[in-house]
Coordinates of C-alpha atoms (C1' of nucleotides) in Angstrom, one line a residue:
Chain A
X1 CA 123.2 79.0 107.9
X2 CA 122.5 82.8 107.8
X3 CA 119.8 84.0 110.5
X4 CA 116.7 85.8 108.9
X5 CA 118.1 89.1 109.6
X6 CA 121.1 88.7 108.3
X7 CA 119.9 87.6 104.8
X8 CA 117.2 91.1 105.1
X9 CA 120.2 93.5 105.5
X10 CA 122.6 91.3 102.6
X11 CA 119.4 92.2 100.1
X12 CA 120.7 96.1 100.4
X13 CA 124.1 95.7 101.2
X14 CA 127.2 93.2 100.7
X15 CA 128.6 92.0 104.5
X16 CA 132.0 91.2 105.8
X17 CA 132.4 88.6 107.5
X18 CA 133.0 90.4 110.7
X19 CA 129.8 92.3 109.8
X20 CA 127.5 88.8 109.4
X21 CA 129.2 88.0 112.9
X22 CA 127.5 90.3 114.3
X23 CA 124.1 90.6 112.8
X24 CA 124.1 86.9 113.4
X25 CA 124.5 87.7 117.4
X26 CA 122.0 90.2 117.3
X27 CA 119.0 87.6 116.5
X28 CA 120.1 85.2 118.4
X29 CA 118.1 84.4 121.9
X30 CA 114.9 85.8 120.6
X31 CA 111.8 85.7 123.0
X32 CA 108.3 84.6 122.8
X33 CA 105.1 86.2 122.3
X34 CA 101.2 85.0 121.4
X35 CA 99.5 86.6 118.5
X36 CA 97.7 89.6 119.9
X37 CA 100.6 91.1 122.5
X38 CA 101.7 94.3 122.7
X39 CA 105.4 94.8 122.1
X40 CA 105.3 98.5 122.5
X41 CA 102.9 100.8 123.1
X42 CA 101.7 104.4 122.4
X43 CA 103.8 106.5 125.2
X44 CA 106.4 104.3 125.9
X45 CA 110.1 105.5 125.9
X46 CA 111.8 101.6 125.2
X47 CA 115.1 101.2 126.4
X48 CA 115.9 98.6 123.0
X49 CA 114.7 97.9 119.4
X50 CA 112.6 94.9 119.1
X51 CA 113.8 92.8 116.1
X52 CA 111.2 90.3 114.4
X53 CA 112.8 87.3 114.0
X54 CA 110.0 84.4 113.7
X55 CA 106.1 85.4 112.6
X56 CA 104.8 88.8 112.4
X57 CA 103.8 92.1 113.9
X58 CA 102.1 95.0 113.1
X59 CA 102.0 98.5 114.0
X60 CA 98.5 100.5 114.7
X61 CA 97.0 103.5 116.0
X62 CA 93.8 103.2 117.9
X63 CA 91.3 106.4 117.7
X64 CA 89.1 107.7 120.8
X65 CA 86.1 105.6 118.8
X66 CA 87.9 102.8 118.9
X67 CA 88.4 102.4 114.9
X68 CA 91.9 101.2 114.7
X69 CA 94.1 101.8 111.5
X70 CA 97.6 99.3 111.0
X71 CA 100.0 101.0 108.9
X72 CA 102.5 98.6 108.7
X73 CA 103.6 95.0 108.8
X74 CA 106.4 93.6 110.1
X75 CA 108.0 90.3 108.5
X76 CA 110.8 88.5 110.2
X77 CA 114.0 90.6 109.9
X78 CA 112.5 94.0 110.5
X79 CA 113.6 96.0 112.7
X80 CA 110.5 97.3 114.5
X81 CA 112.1 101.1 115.2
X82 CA 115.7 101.4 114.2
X83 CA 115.8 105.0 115.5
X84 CA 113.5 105.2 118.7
X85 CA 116.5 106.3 120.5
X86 CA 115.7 109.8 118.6
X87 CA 112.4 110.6 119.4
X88 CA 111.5 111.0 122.5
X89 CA 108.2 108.5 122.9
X90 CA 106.3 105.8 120.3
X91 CA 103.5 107.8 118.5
X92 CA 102.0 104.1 117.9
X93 CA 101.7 100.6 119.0
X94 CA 103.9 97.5 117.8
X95 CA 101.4 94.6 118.0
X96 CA 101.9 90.8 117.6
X97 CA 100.2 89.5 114.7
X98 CA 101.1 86.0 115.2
X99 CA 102.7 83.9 117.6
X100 CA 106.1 85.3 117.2
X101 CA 109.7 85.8 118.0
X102 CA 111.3 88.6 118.9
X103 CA 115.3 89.4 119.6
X104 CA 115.6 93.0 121.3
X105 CA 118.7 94.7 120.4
X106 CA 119.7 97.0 123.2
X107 CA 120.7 100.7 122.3
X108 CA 124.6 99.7 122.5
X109 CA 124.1 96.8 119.8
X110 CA 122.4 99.5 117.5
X111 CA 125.3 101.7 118.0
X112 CA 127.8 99.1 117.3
X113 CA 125.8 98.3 114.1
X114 CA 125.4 101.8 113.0
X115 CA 129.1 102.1 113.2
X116 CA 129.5 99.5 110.6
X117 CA 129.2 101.0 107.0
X118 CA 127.3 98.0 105.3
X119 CA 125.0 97.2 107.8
X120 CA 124.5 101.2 108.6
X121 CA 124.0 101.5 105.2
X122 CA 121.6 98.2 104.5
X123 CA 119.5 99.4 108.0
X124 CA 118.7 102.8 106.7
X125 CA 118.1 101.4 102.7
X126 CA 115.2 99.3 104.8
X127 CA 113.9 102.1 106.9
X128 CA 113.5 104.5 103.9
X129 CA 111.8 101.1 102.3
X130 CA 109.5 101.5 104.9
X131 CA 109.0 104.9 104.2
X132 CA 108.2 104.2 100.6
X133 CA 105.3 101.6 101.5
X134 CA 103.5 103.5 103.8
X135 CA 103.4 106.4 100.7
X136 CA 102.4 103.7 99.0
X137 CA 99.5 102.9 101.4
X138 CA 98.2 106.2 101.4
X139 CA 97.6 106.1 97.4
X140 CA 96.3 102.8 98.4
X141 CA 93.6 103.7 100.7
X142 CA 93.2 106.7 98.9
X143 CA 92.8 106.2 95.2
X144 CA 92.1 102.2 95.2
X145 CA 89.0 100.7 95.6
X146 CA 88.8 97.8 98.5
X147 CA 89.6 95.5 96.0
X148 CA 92.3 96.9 94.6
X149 CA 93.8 97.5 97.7
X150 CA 93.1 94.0 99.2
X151 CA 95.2 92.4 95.6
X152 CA 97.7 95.3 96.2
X153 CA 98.7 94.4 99.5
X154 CA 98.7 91.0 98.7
X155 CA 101.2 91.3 96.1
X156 CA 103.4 93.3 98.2
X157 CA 103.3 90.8 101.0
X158 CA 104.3 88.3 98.4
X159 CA 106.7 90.2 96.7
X160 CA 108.3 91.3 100.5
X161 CA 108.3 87.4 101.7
X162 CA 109.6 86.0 98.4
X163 CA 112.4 88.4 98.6
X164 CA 113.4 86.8 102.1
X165 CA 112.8 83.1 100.7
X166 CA 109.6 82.3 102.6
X167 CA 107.0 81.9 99.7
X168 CA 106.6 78.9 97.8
X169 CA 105.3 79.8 94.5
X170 CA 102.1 82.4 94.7
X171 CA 102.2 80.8 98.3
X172 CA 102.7 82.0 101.7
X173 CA 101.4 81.3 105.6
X174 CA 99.9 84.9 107.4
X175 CA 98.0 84.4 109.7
X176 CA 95.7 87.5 109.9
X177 CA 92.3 88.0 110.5
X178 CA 89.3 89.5 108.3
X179 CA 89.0 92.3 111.2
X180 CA 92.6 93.0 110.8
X181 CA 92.5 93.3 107.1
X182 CA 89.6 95.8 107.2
X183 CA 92.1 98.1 109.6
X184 CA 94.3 98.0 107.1
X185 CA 92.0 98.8 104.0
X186 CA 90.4 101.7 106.1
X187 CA 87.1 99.7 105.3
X188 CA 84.5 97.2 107.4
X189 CA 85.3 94.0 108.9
X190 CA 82.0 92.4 107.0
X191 CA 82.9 94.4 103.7
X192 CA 86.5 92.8 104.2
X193 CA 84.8 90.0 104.0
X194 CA 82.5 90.7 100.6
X195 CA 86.0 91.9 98.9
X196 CA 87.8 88.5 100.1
X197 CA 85.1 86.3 98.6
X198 CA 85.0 88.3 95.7
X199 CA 88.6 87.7 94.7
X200 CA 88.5 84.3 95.6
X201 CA 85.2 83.8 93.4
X202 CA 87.2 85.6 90.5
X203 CA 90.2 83.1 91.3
X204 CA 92.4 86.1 91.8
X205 CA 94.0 85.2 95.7
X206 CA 92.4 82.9 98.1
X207 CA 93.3 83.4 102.3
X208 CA 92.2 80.9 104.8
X209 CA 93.4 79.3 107.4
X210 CA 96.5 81.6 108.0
X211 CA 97.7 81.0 104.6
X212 CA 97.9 83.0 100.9
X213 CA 97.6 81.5 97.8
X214 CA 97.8 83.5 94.9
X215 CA 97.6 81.0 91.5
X216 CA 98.7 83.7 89.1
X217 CA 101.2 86.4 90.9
X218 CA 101.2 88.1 87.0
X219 CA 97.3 88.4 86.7
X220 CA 96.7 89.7 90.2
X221 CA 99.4 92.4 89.4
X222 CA 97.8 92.9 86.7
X223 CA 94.9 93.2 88.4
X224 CA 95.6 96.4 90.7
X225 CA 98.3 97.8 88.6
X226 CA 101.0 96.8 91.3
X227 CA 104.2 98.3 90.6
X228 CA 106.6 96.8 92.7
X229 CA 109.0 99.8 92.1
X230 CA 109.0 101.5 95.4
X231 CA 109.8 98.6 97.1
X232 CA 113.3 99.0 95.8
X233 CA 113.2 95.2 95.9
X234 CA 112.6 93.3 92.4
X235 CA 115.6 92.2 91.1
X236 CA 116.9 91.1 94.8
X237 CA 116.6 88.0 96.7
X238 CA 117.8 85.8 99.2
X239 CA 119.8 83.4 97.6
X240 CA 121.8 82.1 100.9
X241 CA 120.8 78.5 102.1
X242 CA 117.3 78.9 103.5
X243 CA 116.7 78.6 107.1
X244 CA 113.5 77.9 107.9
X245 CA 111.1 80.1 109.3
X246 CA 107.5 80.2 110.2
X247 CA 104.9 82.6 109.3
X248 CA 102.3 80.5 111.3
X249 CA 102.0 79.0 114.6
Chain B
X1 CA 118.8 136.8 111.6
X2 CA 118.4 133.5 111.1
X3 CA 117.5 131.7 108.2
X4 CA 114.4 129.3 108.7
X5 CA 116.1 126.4 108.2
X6 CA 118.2 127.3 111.5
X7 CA 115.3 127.9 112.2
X8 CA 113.7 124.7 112.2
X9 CA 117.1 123.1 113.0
X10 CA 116.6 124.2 115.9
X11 CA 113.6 123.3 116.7
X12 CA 115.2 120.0 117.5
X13 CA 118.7 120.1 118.2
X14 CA 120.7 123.5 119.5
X15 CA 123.5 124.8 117.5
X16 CA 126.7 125.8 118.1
X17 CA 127.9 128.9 116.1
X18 CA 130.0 126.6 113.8
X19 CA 127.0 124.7 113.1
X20 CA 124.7 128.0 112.4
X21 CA 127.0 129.3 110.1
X22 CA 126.8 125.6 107.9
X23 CA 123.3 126.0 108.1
X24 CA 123.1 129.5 107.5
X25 CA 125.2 128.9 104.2
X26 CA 123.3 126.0 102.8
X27 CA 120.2 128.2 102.3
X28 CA 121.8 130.9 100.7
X29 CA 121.1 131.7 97.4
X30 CA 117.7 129.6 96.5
X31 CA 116.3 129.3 93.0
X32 CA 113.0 130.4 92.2
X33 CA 110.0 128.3 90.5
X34 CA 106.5 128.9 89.8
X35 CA 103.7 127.3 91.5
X36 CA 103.2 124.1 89.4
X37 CA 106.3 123.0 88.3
X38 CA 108.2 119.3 89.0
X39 CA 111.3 119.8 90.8
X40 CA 112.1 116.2 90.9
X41 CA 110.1 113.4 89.1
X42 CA 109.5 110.1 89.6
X43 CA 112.6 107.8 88.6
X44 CA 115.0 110.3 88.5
X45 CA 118.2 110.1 90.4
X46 CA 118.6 113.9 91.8
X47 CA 122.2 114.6 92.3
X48 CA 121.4 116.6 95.3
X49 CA 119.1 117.8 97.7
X50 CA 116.2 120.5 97.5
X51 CA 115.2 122.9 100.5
X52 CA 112.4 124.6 100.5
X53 CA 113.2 128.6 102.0
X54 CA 109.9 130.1 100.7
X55 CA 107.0 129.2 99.7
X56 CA 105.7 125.3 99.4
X57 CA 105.6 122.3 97.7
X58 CA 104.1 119.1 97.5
X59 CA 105.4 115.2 97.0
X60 CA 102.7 113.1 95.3
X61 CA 102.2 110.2 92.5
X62 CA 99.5 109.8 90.2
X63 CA 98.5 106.2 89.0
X64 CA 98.1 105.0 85.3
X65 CA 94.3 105.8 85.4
X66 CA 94.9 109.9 86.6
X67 CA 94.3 109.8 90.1
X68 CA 96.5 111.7 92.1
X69 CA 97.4 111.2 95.3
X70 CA 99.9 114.2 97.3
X71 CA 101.4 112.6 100.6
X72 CA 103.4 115.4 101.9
X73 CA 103.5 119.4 102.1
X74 CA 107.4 120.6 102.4
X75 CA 107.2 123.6 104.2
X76 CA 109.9 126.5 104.6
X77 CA 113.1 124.6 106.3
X78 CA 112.0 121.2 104.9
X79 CA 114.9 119.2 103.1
X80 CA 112.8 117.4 100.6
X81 CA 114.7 114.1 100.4
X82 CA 117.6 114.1 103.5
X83 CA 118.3 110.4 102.1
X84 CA 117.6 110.3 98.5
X85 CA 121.4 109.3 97.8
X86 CA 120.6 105.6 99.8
X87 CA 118.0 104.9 97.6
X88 CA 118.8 104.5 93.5
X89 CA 115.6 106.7 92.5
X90 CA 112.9 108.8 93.4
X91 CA 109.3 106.5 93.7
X92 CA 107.5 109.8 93.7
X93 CA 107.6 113.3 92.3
X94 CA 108.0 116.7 94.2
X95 CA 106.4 120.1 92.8
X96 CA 105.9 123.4 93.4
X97 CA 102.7 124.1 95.3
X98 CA 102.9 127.8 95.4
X99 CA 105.6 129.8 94.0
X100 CA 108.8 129.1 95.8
X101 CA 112.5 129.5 96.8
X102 CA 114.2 126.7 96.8
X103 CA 117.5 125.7 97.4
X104 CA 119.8 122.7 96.1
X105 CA 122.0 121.1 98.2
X106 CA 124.7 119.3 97.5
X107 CA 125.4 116.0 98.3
X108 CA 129.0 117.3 100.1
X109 CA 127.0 119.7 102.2
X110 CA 124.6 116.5 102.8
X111 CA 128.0 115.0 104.4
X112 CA 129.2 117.8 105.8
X113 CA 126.1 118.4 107.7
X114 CA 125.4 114.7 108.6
X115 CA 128.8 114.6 110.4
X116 CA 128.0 117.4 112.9
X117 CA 126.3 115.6 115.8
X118 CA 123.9 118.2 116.6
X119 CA 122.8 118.8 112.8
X120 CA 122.7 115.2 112.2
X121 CA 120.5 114.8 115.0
X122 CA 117.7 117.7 114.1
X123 CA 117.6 115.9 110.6
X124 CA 116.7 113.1 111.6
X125 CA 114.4 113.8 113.9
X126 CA 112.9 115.9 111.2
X127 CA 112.6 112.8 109.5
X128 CA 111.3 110.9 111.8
X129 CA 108.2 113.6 112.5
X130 CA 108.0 113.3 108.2
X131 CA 107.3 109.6 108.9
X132 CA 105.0 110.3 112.0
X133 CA 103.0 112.1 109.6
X134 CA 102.8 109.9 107.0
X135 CA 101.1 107.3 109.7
X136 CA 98.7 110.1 110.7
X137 CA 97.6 110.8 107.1
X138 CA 97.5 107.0 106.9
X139 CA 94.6 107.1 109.9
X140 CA 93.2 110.1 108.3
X141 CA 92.2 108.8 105.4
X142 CA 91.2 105.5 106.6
X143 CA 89.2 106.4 109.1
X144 CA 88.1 109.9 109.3
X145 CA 85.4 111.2 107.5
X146 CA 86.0 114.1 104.9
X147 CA 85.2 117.1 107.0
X148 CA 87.1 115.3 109.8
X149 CA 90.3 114.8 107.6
X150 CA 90.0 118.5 106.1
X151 CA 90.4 120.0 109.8
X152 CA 92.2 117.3 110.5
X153 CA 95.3 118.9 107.6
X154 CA 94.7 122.2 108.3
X155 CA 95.2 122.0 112.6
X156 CA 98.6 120.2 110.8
X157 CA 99.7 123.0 108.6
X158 CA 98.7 125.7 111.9
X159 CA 101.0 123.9 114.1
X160 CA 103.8 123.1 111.4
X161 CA 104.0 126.5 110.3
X162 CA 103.0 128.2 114.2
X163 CA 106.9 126.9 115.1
X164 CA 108.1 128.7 112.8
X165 CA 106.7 131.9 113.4
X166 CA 104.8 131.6 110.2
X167 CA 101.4 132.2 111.2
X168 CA 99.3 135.0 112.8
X169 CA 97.0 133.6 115.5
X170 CA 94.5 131.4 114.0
X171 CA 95.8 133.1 110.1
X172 CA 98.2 131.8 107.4
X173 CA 99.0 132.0 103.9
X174 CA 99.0 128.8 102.5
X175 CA 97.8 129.0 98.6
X176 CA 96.3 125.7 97.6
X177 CA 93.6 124.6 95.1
X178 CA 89.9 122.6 96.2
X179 CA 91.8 119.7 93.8
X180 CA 95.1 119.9 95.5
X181 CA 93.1 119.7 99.0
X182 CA 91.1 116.8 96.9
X183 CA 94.2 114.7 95.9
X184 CA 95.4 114.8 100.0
X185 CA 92.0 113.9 101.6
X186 CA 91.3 110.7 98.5
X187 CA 87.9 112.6 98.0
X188 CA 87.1 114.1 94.7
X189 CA 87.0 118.1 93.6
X190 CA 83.2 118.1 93.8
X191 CA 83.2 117.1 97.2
X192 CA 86.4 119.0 98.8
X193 CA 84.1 122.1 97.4
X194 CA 81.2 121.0 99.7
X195 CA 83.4 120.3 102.6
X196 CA 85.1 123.2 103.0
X197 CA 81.5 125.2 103.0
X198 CA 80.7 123.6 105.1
X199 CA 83.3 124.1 107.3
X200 CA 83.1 127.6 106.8
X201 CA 79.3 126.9 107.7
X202 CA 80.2 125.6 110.9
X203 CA 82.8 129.0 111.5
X204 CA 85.3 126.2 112.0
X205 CA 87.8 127.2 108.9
X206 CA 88.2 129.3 106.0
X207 CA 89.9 129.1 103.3
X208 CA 90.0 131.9 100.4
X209 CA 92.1 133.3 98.1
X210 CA 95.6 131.9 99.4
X211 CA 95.0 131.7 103.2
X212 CA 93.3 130.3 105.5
X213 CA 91.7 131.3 108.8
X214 CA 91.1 129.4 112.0
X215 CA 88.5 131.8 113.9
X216 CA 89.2 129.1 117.0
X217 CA 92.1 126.8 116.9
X218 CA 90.9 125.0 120.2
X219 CA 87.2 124.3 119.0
X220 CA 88.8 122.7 115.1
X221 CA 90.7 120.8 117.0
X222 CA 88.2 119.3 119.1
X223 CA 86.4 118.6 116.2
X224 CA 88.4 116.4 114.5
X225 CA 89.8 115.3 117.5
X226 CA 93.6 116.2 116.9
X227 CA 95.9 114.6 118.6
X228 CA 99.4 116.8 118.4
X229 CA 101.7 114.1 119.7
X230 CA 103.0 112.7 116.1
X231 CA 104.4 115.8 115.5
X232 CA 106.7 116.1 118.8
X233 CA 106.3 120.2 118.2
X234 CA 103.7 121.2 120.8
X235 CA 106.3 122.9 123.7
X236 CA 108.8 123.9 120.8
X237 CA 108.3 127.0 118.5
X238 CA 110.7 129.3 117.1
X239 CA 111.4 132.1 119.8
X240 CA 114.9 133.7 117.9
X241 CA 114.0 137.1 115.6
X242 CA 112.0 136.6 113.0
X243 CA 112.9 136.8 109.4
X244 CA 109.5 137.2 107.4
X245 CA 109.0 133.8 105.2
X246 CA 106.3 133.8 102.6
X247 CA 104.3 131.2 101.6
X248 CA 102.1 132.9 99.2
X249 CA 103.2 134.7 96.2
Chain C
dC1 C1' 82.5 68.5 123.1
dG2 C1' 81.6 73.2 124.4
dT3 C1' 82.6 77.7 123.7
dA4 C1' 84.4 81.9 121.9
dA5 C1' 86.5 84.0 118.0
dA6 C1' 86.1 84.4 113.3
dA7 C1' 83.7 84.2 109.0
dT8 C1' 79.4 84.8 106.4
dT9 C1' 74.9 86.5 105.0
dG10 C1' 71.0 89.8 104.3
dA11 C1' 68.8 94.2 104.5
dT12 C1' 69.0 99.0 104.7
dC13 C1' 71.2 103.4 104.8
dT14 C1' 74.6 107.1 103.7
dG15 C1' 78.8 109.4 102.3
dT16 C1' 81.0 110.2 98.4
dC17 C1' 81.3 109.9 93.2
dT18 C1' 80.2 111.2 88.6
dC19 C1' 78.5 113.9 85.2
dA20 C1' 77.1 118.1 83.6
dA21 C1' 76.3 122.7 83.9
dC22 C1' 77.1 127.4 85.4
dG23 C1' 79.5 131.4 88.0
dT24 C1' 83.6 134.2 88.9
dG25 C1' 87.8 136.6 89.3
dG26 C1' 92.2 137.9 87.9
dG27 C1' 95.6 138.0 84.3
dT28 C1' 96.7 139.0 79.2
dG29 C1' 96.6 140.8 74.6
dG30 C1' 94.6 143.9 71.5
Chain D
dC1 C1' 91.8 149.9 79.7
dC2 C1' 88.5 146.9 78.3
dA3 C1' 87.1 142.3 76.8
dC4 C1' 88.1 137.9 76.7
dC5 C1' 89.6 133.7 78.6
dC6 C1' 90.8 130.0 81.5
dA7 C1' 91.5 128.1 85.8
dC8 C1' 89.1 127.6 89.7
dG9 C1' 85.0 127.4 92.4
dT10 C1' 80.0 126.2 92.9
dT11 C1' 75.6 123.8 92.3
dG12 C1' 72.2 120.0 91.3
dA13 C1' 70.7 115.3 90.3
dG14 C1' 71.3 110.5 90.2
dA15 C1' 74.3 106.4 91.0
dC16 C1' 77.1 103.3 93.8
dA17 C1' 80.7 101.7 97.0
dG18 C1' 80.9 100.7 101.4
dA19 C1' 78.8 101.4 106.3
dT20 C1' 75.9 99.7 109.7
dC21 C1' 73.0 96.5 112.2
dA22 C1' 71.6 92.1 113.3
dA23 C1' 71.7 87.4 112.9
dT24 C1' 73.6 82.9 111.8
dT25 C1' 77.2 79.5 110.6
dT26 C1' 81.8 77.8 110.8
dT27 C1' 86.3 77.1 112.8
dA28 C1' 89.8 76.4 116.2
dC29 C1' 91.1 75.3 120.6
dG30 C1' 90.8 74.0 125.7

DNA sequence: CGTAAAATTGATCTGTCTCAACGTGGGTGG
DNA sequence: CCACCCACGTTGAGACAGATCAATTTTACG
């Protein structure tokens, strides 16, 4: 029984078992939050790392007219900031998306980690992931049109959850809203909603209820030319006996 | 006389002697390119590191259907991939923006320099600002309008390139084309054209010929509402003797 | 059940795109 | 040293994706 974050960091590097021992202490004891809290905020110095154990979060930037733009998810065995210690205050906001749970790993636990070779090495092989998507976002918002972009982050949100074991099939629980899509597409909330029917008319993905369902992964790639490439992820997966873990509430 | 890599070093970290003179020698001898051509391409595997000494480049992708989409400026002192030696290969392609001096680093000096504390720690905090910008860009394009996102880049570049001593007042070389400007903003050429008159309209920014000109840094900002924070530069800027960089050609 | 949040619909307006043409300046070869 | 050329910048007109405003319906939860 490997914990959620254990299985993330064996997609990018092979652990020892004295290595696993301690990833596996580092989840362990996770709090609670309800969809909608604020884990960190814009301005804070945090004193520990939050780790996302059990739903999902999202970080976000909210302008002086209130527009709000979320560049990033975060899926259970992210790391919200591995390196906060660095800088000296969050440029952003960490968000709940769902009801979730969180284990915070304190500054020494990082260290420890860090001094470990694998799991030094698997941490910053995610982070630099990260780095990769949100370049991938920009061409996204940029150069796609809301449909496009809607498919395309749907496929990565498949392709990221499938790599931990939590799809079944084109299916997946994530429970976001309409409002929270359009933050992410840099659109409307009611054109969100146009581009959402429209896929789902053309049988391409269908969301309700907290849940994805894509019927043909291939044909939805297809559809916005995803090329899964920067996610440095494709021919991985968790293969470990599954635990459990819930998207939803 | 320090070299702007030092330079920017320190901008983050201070150096010991022993750690100046690594620095000092990593920049030495730089190749020369012209504006325009691809010093690492998507899906290679560089063997080492670039750093930009002169001049500027650009890290961008372009999709199947032409589009092009740049994501980053690497300004003198920039290491264009600190990491790339995690990750198997390059999701994105870096090239010359203006004609430039760029130096290769090895992945040895990589090491060498990532085992200094004080080094290790200005990289990465480099980094981090890299990935603070990203997010920015991310907000910029989803949710500022054209003319906003145009002064939105340059107030960027101004402050970038103010802590390193590489601007006059509101005045700095920075050669780029109405499609490069185009291809970072996710508008087309047509309309970049039409922004940046009228921006110049509005005495807010010109660009011609190379450079650009900022008759009132506090009024562009205020107009697109700049926010320095993601950059953690504001109270830093490079106060040691200045060694004349040159970003045009 | 009632209520608030979320999803949906319709109508109108606007920023930006596309296409197509024309101007301009600096570098190159004859 | 001039003429040409080509990349870059500029302009105009028409089309369209997506915004905005204003209801209304549906869903989830206390």
């Amino acid at each position: 029984m490997t914990s959620i974050f254990t299985r993330k960091l064996e997609l990018f590097a092979p652990l020892s078992d004295s290595d696993r021992k301690l990833t596996e202490s580092v989840g362990r004891n996770p709090r609670f939050f309800d969809a909608g809290t604020v884990l960190i905020h814009e301005g804070d110095n945090p004193e520990h790392v939050w780790l996302v154990m059990e739903g999902a979060a999202f970080r976000s930037k909210t302008l002086e007219d209130g527009s709000r733009t979320i560049f990033a998810f975060l899926l259970p065995g992210d790391l919200c900031d591995s390196h906060v210690f660095i800088l000296d205050t969050m440029d952003h906001t960490i968000t709940a998306l769902s009801d979730c749970a969180v284990a915070s790993v304190t500054r020494a636990q990082m260290i420890e980690m860090m001094d470990r070779p694998a799991i030094a090495r698997a941490i910053w092989f995610a982070t630099l992931i990260d780095e990769a998507t949100l370049r991938e976002w920009l061409v996204n918002v940029g150069r796609r049109n809301a449909e496009e972009r809607a498919a395309h982050l749907l496929c990565e949100l498949h392709l990221r959850l499938a790599s931990l074991g939590l799809t079944s099939d084109g299916e997946f629980e994530f429970p976001i809203t309409q409002a929270e899509l359009a933050d992410t597409f840099g659109i409307s909330a009611v054109h969100a909603n146009r581009v959402l029917q429209s896929l789902r008319r053309a049988n391409l993905v269908d969301i309700k209820s907290g849940s994805v369902k894509i019927p043909d992964v291939r044909k939805l790639r297809e559809f916005c030319k995803f090329n899964p490439n920067y996610l440095h992820l494709e021919r991985r997966s968790a293969t470990s006996s599954i635990e459990r873990t819930h998207l939803g509430r």
